[in-house]
Short mmCIF file of C-alpha atoms and ligand atoms in Angstrom, two decimals:
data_model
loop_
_atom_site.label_atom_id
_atom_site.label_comp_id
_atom_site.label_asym_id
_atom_site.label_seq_id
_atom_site.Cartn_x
_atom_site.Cartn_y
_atom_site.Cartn_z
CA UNK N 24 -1.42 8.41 -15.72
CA UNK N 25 1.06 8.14 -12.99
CA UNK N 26 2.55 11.28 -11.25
CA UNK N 27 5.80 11.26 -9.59
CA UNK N 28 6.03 14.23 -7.30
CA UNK N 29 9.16 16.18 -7.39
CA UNK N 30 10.46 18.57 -4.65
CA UNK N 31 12.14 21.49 -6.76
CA UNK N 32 10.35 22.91 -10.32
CA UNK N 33 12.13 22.35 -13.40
CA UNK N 34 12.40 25.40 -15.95
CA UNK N 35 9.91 23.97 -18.37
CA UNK N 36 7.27 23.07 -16.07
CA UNK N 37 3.85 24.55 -16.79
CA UNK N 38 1.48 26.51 -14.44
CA UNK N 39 -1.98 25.26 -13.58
CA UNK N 40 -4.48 27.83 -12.53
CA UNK N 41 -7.54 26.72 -10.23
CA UNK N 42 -10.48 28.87 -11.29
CA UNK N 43 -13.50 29.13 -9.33
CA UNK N 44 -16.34 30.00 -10.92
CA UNK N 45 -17.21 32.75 -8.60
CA UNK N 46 -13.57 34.11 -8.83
CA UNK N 47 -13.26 33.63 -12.78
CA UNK N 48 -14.23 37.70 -13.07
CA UNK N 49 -11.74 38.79 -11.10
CA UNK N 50 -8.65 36.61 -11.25
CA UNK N 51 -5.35 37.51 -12.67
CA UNK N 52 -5.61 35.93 -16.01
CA UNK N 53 -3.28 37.38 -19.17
CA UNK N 54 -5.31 39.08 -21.38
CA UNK N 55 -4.61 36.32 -24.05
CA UNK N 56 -5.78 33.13 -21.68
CA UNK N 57 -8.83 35.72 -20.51
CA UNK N 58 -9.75 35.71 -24.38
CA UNK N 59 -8.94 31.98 -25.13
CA UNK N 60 -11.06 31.12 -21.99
CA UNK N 61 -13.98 33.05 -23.31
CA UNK N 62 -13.99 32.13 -26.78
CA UNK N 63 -13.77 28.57 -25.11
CA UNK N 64 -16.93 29.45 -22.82
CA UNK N 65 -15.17 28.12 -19.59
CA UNK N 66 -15.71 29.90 -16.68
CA UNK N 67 -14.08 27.70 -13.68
CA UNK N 68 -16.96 24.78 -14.17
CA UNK N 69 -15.81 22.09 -12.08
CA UNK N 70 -13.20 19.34 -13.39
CA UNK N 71 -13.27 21.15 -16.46
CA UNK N 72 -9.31 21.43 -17.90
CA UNK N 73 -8.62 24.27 -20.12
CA UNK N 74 -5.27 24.31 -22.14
CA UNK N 75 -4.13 27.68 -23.02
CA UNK N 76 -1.96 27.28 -26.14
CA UNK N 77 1.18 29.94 -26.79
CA UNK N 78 2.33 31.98 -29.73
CA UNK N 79 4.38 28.78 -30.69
CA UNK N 80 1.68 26.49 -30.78
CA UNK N 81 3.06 25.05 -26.88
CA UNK N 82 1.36 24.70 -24.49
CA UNK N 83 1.42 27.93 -21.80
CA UNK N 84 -0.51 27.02 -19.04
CA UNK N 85 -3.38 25.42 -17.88
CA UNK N 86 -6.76 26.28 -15.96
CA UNK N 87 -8.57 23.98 -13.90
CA UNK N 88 -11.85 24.44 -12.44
CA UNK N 89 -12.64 24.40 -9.31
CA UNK N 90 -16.74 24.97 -9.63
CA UNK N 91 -17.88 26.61 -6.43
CA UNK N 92 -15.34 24.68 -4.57
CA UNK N 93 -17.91 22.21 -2.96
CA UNK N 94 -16.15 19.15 -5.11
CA UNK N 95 -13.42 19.48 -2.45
CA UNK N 96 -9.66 18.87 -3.05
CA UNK N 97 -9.57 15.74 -4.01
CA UNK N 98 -11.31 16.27 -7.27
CA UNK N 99 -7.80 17.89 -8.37
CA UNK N 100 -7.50 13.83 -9.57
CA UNK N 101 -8.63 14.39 -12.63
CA UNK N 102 -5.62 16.61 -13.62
CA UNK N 103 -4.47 12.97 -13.45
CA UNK N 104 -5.93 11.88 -16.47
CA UNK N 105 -6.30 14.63 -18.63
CA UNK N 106 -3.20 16.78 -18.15
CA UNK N 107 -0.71 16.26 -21.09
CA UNK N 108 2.56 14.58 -20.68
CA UNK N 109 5.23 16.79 -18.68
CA UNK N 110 6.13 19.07 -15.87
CA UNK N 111 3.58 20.78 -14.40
CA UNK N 112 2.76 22.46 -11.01
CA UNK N 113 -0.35 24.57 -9.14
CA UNK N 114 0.61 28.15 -10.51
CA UNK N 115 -0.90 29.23 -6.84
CA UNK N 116 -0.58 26.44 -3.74
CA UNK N 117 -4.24 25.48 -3.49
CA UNK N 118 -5.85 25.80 0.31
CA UNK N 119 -5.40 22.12 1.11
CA UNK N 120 -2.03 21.10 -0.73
CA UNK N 121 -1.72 17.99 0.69
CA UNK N 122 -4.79 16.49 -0.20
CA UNK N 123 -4.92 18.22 -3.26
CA UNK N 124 -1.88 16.65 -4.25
CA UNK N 125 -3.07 13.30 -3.01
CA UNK N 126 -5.67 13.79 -5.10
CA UNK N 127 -3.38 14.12 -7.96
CA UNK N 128 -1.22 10.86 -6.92
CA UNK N 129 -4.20 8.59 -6.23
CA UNK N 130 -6.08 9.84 -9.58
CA UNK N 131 -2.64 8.40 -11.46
CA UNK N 132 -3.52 4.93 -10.42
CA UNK N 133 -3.55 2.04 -12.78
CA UNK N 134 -4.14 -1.84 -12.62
CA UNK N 135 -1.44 -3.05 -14.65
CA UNK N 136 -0.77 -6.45 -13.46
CA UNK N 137 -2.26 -8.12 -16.59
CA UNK N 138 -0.74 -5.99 -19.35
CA UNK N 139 -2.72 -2.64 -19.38
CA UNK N 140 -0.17 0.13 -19.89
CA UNK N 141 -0.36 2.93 -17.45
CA UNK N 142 -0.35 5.65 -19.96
CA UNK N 143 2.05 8.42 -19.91
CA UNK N 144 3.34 9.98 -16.84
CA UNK N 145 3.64 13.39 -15.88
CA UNK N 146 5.93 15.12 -12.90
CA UNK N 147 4.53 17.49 -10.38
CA UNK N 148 6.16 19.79 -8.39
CA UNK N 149 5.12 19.48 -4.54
CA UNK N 150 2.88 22.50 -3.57
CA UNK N 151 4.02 24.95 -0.82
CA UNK N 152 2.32 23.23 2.32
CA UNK N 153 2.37 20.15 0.89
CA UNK N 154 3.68 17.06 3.21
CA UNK N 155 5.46 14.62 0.70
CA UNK N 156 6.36 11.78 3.12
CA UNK N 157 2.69 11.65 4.63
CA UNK N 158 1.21 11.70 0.57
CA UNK N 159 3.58 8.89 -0.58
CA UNK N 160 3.44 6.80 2.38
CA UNK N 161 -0.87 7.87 1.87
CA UNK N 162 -0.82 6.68 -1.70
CA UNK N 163 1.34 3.76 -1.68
CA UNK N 164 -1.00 2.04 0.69
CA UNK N 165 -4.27 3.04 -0.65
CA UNK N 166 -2.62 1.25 -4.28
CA UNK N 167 -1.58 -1.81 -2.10
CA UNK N 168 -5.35 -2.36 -1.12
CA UNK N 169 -6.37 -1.30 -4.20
CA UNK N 170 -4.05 -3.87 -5.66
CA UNK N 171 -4.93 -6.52 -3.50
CA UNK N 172 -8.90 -6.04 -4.31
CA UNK N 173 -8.48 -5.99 -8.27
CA UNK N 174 -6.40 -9.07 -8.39
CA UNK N 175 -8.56 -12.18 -8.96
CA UNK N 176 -8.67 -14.87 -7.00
CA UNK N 177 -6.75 -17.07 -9.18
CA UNK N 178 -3.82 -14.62 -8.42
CA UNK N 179 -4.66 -13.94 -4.83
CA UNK N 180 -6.45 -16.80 -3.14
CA UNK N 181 -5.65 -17.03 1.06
CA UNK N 182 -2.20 -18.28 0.49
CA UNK N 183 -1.33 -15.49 -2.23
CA UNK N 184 -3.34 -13.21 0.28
CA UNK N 185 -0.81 -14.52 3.16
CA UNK N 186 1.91 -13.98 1.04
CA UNK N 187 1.16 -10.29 0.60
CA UNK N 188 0.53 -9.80 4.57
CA UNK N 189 4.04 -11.47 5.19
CA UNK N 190 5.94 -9.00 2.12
CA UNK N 191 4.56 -5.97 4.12
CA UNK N 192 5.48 -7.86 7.58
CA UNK N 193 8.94 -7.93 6.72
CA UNK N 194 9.34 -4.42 4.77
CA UNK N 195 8.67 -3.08 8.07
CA UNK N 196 10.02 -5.93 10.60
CA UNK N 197 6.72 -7.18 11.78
CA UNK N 198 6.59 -10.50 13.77
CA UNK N 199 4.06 -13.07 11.48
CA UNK N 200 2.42 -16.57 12.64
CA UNK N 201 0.13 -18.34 10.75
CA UNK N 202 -1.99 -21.06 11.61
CA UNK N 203 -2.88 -22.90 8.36
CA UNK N 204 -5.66 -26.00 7.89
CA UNK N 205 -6.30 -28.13 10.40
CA UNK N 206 -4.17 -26.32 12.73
CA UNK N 207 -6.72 -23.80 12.83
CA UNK N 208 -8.89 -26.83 15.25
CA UNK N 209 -5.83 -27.50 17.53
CA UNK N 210 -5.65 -23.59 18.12
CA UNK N 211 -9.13 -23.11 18.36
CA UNK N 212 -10.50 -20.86 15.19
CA UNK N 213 -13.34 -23.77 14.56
CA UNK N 214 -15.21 -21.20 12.65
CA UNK N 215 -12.71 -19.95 10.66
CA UNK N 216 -11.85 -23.43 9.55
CA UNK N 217 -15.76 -24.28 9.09
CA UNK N 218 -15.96 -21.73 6.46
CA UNK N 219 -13.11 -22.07 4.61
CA UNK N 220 -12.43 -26.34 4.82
CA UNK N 221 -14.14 -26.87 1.08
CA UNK N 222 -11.48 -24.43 -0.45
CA UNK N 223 -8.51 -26.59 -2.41
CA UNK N 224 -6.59 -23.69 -0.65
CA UNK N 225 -6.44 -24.28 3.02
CA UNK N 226 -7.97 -21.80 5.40
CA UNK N 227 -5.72 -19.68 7.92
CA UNK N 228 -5.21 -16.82 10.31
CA UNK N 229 -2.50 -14.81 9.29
CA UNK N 230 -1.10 -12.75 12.60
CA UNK N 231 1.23 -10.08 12.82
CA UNK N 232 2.29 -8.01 14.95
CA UNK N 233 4.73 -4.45 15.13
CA UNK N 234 5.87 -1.78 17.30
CA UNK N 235 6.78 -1.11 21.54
CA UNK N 236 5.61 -3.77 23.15
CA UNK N 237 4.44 -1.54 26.16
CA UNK N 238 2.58 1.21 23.59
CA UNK N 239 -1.20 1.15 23.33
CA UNK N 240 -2.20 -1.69 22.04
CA UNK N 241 -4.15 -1.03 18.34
CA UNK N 242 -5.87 -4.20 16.45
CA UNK N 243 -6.85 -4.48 12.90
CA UNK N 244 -9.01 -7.21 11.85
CA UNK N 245 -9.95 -7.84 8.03
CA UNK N 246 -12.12 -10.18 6.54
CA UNK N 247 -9.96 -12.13 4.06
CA UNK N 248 -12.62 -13.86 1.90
CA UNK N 249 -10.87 -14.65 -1.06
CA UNK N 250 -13.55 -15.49 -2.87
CA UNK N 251 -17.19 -15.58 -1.73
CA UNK N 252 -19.53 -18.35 -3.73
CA UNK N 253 -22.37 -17.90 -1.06
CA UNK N 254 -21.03 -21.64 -0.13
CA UNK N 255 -24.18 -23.95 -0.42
CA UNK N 256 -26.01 -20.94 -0.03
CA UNK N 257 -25.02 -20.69 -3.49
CA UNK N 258 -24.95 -16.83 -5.02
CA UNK N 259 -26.52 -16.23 -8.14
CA UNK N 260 -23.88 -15.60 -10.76
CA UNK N 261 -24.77 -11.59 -10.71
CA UNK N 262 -23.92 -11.45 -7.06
CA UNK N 263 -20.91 -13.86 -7.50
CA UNK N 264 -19.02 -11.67 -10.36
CA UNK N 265 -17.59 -9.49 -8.04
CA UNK N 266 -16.86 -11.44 -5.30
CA UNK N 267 -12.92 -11.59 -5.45
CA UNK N 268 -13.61 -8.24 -3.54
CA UNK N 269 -14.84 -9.92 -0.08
CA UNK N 270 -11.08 -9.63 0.41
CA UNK N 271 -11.54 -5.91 0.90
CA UNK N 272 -11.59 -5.75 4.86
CA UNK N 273 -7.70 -7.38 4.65
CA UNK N 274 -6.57 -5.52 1.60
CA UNK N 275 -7.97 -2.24 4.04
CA UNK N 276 -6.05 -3.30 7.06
CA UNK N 277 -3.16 -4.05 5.44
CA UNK N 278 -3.11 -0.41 4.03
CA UNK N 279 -4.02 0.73 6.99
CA UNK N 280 -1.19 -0.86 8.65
CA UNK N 281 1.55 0.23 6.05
CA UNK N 282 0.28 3.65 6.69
CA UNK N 283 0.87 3.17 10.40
CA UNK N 284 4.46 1.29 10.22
CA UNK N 285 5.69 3.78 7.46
CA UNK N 286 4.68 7.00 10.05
CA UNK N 287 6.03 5.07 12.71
CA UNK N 288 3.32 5.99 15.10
CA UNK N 289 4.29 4.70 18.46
CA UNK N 290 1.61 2.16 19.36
CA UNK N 291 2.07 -1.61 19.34
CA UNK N 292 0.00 -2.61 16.18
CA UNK N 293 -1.30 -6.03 15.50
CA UNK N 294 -3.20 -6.98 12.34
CA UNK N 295 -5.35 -10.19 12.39
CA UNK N 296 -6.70 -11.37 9.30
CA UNK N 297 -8.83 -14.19 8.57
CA UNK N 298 -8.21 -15.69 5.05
CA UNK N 299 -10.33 -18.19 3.28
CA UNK N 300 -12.24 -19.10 0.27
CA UNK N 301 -16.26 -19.83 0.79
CA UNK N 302 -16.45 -22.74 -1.10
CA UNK N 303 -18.79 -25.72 -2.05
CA UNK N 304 -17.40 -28.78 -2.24
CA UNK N 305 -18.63 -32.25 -0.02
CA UNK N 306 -16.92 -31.25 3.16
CA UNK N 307 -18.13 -27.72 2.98
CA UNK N 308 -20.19 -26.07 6.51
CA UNK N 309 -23.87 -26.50 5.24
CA UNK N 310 -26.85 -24.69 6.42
CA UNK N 311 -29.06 -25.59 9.84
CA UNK N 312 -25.19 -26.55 11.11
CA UNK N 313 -24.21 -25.32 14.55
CA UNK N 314 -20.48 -24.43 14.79
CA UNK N 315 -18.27 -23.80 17.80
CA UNK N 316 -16.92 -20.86 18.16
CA UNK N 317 -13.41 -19.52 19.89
CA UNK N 318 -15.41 -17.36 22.42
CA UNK N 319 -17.35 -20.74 22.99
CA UNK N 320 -20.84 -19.55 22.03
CA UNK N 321 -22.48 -21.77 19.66
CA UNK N 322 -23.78 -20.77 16.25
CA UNK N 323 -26.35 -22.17 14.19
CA UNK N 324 -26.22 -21.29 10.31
CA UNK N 325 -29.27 -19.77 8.78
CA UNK N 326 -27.02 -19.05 6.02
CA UNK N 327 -23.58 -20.26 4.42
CA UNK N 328 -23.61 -16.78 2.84
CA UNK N 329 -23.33 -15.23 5.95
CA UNK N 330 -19.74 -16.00 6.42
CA UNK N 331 -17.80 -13.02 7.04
CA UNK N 332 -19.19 -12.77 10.44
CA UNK N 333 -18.27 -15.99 11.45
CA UNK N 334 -14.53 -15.87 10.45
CA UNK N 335 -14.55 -12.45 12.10
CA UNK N 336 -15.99 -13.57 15.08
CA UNK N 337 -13.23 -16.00 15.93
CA UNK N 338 -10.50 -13.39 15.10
CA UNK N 339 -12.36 -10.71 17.19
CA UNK N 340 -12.29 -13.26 19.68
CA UNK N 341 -8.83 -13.57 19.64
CA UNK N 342 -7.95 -9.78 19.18
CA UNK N 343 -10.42 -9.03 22.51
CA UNK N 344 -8.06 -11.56 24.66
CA UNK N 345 -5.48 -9.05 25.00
CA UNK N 346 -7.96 -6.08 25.15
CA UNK N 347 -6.51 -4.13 22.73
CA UNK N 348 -6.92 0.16 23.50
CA UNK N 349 -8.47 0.24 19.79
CA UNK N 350 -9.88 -2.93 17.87
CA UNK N 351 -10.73 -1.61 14.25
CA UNK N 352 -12.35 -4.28 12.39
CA UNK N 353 -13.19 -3.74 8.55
CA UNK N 354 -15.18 -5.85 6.48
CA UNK N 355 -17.32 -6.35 2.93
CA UNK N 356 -19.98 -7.79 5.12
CA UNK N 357 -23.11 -7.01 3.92
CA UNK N 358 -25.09 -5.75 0.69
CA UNK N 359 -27.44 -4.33 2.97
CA UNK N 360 -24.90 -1.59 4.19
CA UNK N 361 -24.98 -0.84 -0.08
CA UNK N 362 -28.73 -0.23 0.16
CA UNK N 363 -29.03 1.89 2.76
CA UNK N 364 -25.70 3.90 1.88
CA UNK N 365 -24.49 3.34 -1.22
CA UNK N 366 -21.21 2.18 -2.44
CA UNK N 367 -18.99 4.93 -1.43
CA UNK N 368 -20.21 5.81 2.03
CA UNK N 369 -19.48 3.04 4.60
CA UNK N 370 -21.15 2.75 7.79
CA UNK N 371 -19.03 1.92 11.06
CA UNK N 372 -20.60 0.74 14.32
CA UNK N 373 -18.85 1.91 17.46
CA UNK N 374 -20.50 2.35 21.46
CA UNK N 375 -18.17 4.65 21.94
CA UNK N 376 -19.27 8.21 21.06
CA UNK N 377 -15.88 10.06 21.41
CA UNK N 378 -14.25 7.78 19.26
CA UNK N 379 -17.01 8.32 16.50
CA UNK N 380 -17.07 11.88 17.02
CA UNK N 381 -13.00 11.55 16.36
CA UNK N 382 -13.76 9.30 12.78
CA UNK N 383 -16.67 11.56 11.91
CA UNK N 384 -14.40 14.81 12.14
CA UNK N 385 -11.51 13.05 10.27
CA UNK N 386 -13.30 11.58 7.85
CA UNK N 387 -15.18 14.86 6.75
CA UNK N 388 -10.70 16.55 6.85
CA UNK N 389 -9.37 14.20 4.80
CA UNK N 390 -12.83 13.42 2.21
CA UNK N 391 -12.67 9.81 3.35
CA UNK N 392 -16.42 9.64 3.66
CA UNK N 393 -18.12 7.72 6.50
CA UNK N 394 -21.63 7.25 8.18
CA UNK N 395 -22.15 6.31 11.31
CA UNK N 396 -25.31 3.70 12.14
CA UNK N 397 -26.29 2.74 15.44
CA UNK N 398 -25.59 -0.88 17.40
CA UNK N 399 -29.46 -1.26 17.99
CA UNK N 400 -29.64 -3.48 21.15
CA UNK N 401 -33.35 -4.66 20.26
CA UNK N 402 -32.55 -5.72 16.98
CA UNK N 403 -30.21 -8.68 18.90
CA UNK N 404 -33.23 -10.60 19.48
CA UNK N 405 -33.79 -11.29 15.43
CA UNK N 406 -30.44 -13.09 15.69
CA UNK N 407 -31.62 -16.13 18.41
CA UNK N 408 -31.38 -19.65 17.64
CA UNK N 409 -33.75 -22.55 18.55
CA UNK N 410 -30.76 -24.80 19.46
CA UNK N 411 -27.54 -22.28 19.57
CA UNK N 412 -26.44 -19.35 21.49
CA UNK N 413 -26.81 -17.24 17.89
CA UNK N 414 -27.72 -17.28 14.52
CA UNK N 415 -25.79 -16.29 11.98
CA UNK N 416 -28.53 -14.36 10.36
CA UNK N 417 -32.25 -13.16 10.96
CA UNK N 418 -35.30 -14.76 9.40
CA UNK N 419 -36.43 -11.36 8.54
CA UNK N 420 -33.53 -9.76 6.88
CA UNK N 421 -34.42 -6.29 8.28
CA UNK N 422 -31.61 -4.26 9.24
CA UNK N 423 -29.01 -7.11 7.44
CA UNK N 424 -25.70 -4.49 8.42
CA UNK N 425 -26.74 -3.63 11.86
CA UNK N 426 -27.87 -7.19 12.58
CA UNK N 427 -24.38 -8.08 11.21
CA UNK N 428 -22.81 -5.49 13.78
CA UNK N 429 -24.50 -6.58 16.26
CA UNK N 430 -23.81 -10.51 15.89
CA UNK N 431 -19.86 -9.51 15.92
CA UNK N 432 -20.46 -7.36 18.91
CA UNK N 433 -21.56 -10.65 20.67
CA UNK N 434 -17.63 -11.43 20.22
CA UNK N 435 -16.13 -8.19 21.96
CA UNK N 436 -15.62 -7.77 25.31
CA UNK N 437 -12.37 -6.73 26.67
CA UNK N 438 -11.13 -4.13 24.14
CA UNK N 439 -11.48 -0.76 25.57
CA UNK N 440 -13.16 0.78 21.83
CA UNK N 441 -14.46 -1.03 19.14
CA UNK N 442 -15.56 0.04 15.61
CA UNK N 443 -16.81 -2.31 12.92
CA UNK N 444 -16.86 -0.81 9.37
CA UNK N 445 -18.97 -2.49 6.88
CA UNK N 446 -17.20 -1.80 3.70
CA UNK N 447 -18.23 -1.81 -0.20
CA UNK N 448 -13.98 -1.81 -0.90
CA UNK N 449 -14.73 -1.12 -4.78
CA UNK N 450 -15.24 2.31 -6.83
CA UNK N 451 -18.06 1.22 -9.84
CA UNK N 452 -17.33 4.03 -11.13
CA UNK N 453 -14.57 6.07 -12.66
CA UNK N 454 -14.01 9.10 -9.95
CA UNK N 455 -11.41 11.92 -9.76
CA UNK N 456 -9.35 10.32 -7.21
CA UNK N 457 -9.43 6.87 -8.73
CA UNK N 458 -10.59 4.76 -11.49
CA UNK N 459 -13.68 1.92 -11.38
CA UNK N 460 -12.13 -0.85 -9.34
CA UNK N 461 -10.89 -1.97 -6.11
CA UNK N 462 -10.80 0.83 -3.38
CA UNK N 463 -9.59 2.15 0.07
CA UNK N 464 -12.37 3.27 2.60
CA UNK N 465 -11.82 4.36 5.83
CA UNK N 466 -8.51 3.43 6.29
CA UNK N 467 -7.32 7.13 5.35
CA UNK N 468 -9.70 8.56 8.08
CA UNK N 469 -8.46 5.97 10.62
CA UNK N 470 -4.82 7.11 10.00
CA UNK N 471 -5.84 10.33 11.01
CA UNK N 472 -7.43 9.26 14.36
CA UNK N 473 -3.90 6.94 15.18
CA UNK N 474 -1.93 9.84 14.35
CA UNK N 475 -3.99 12.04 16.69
CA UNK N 476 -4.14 9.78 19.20
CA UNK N 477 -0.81 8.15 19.65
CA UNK N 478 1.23 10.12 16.83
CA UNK N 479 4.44 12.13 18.04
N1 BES F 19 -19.63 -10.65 0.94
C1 BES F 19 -21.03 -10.61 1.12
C2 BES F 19 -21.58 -9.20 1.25
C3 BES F 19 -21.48 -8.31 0.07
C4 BES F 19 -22.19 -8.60 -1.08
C5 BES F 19 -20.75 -7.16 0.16
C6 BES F 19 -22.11 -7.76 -2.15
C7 BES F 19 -20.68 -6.31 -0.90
C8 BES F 19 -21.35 -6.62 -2.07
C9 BES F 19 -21.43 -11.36 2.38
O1 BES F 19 -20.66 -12.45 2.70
C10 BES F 19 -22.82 -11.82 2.15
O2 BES F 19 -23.01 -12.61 1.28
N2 BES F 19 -23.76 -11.31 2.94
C11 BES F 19 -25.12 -11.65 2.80
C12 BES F 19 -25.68 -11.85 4.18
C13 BES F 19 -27.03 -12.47 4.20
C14 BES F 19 -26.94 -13.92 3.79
C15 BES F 19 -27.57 -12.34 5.61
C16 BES F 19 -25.83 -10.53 2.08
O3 BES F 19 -25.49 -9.36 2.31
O4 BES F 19 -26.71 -10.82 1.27
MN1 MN F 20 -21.33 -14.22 1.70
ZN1 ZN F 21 -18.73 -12.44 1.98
#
């Protein structure tokens, strides 16, 4: 259900009581919504809604609990979906507000671009403590990239994907250039253009850029793969079903980047993002190729499936000319980074320990979780070619998300910090905070490190 926040409570608006379960005993509770809780056996259980009905047959309030409190504030998101129609607001401001609230606002989500109705909506008072402008300009770009990922790739192919970078470009006065096709070879991004030349949709780099020119410099880079076939390296069709997702690094920067414009945090942002589709077709890159790359190592292709890295590596390229303060990239690079983690705990590669100290801390402040794996030097050697400077993957397949770090560290140089985040970008499964489907990682974290950094 969607839930529009509203600054000042109306009349009819209902309380919601957060019950612990150690703190059920004790609380303040009327003796009739004691009794109805009893004879209803709930005793704070976590995510478990109780409605307390009144002498009319209305409904009076309603408790919500919290378990033992370990579920963390977020898990308010399930008020979302199981609160009735109406007004309603936290009877006592719950410890963390905002993210409670968050919770709330990202829990309402819905993909209705096909028809689905969102359901009912209800209205929520802000909590005391609670900071609307950072929770709307939070959710609305956690349901862009969320957005972005569930759309199929009929509806959001690189120049639908283009489209949606220039729309937020231009909400927030961004400067855009795109180099599209063929271009791509006159400007150098041969690898880019390798990987996405079998597409009917062309292959491009989409490049904008926003804020003080003289402000630290902070670079996004997403992997835009529109659609990911494996190329010749064909997927089976289990692996392929979901692959409209391999867009999830861009949809992430993008939100990332509409956080950043809307706070108007004073560094000079650019956002690089490499779209394509991985496609087979005659002209398509095939494997035992060597490519050129920007950076002017050569490549040899173990694997056409391996393709993320390669359109990365020229946009890393790129982004490490200028050497950017920060350069964040974010990808959906690997399955391996699903087996050793899991879908909903990322890993990110970074050399430098302060700023993954930094992510680690807000990551565990703002439940965005995030793991950080290590940029194993001696692993670099599974990556050498015969006949190139690299190969795009390891005959062993050890280690397939550090070996992936490590190949687009080969492509970094300049920037003073680096982080790599190997992202799943999809919930496959119904949680609190959001339904099954396309989803932010680490972007929510990250705002919290550019805000601390460079934030007023
Ligand atoms: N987009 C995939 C990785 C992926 C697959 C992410 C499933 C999330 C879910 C990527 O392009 C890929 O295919 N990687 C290969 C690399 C391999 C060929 C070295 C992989 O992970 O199998
Ligand atoms: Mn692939
Ligand atoms: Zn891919």
């Amino acid at each position: 259900m969607p839930v529009e926040l509203i600054e000042h409570r109306p009349k009819n608006s209902r309380p919601i009581q957060l019950v612990t379960s150690a703190g059920f005993n004790g609380m303040a509770l009327s003796p009739a919504a004691r009794a109805w809780a009893e004879a209803n056996g709930f005793s704070g259980e976590a995510g478990r809604l109780l409605l307390v009905p009144n002498p009319e047959g209305g409904i009076e309030e309603a408790l919500f609990g919290v378990g033992n409190g370990q579920e963390g504030a977020l898990a308010a998101g399930s008020l979302a979906k199981s609160l009735p129609e109406g007004d309603w607001h936290f009877a006592a401001a719950p410890e963390d507000a905002s993210l409670a609230t968050l919770g709330l606002v990202l829990g309402g989500y819905s993909f209705t671009r096909y028809g689905k109705k969102p359901g009912k909506s209800i209205r929520f008072t802000l909590p005391k403590g609670a900071d609307a402008g950072s929770i709307g300009r939070i959710a609305e770009s956690v349901f862009l990239a969320r957005d972005l990922i569930n759309t199929p790739t009929n509806d959001m192919g690189p120049a639908a994907l283009e489209d949606a970078a220039r729309k937020l470009a231009k909400a927030h006065k961004a400067r855009v250039s795109v180099t599209v096709g063929d271009k791509l070879l006159e400007a150098n991004f041969p690898m880019i253009h390798a990987v996405g030349r079998a597409s009917t949709e062309a292959p491009r780099l989409i490049d904008f850029s926003w804020g003080r020119k003289a402000a630290p410099k902070v670079t996004l880079v997403g992997k835009g793969v529109c659609f990911d076939t494996g190329g010749l390296d064909i997927k089976p069709a289990s692996g392929m079903l979901l692959m409209k997702k391999d867009m999830g690094g861009a949809a992430n920067v993008l939100g990332l980047a509409s956080m950043i414009m809307a706070a108007d945090i004073d560094v000079r942002l650019r956002v690089l993002i490499p779209a394509v589709e991985n496609a087979i077709s005659g002209n398509a890159f095939r494997p035992g190729d060597v490519l050129q790359s920007r950076k002017g190592l050569t490549v040899e292709i173990g694997n056409t499936d391996a393709e993320g890295r390669l359109i990365l590596a020229d946009a890393l390229a790129l982004a490490d000319e200028e050497a950017p303060d920060l350069l964040i990239d974010m990808a959906t690079l690997t399955g391996a980074a699903r087996v050793a983690l899991g879908p909903d705990l990322p890993p990110f590669y970074t050399g430098d320990d302060a700023l993954a100290d930094e992510i680690a801390k807000a990551s565990a402040e703002v439940e965005d979780p995030l793991w950080r794996m290590p940029l194993w030097k001696p692993y670099e050697a599974k990556l050498s070619s015969k006949i190139a400077d690299i190969n795009n993957v390891t005959t062993d397949g050890f280690a397939g998300s550090i070996t992936a770090a490590l190949f687009l560290q080969r492509f970094v140089e300049k920037a003073k910090s680096w982080v790599h985040f190997d992202i799943f970008g999809w919930s496959p499964s119904d949680r609190p905070h959001g339904p099954t489907g396309g989803e932010a990682q680490a972007i929510r974290a990250l705002e919290k490190v550019i805000a601390g950094r460079y934030g007023k």
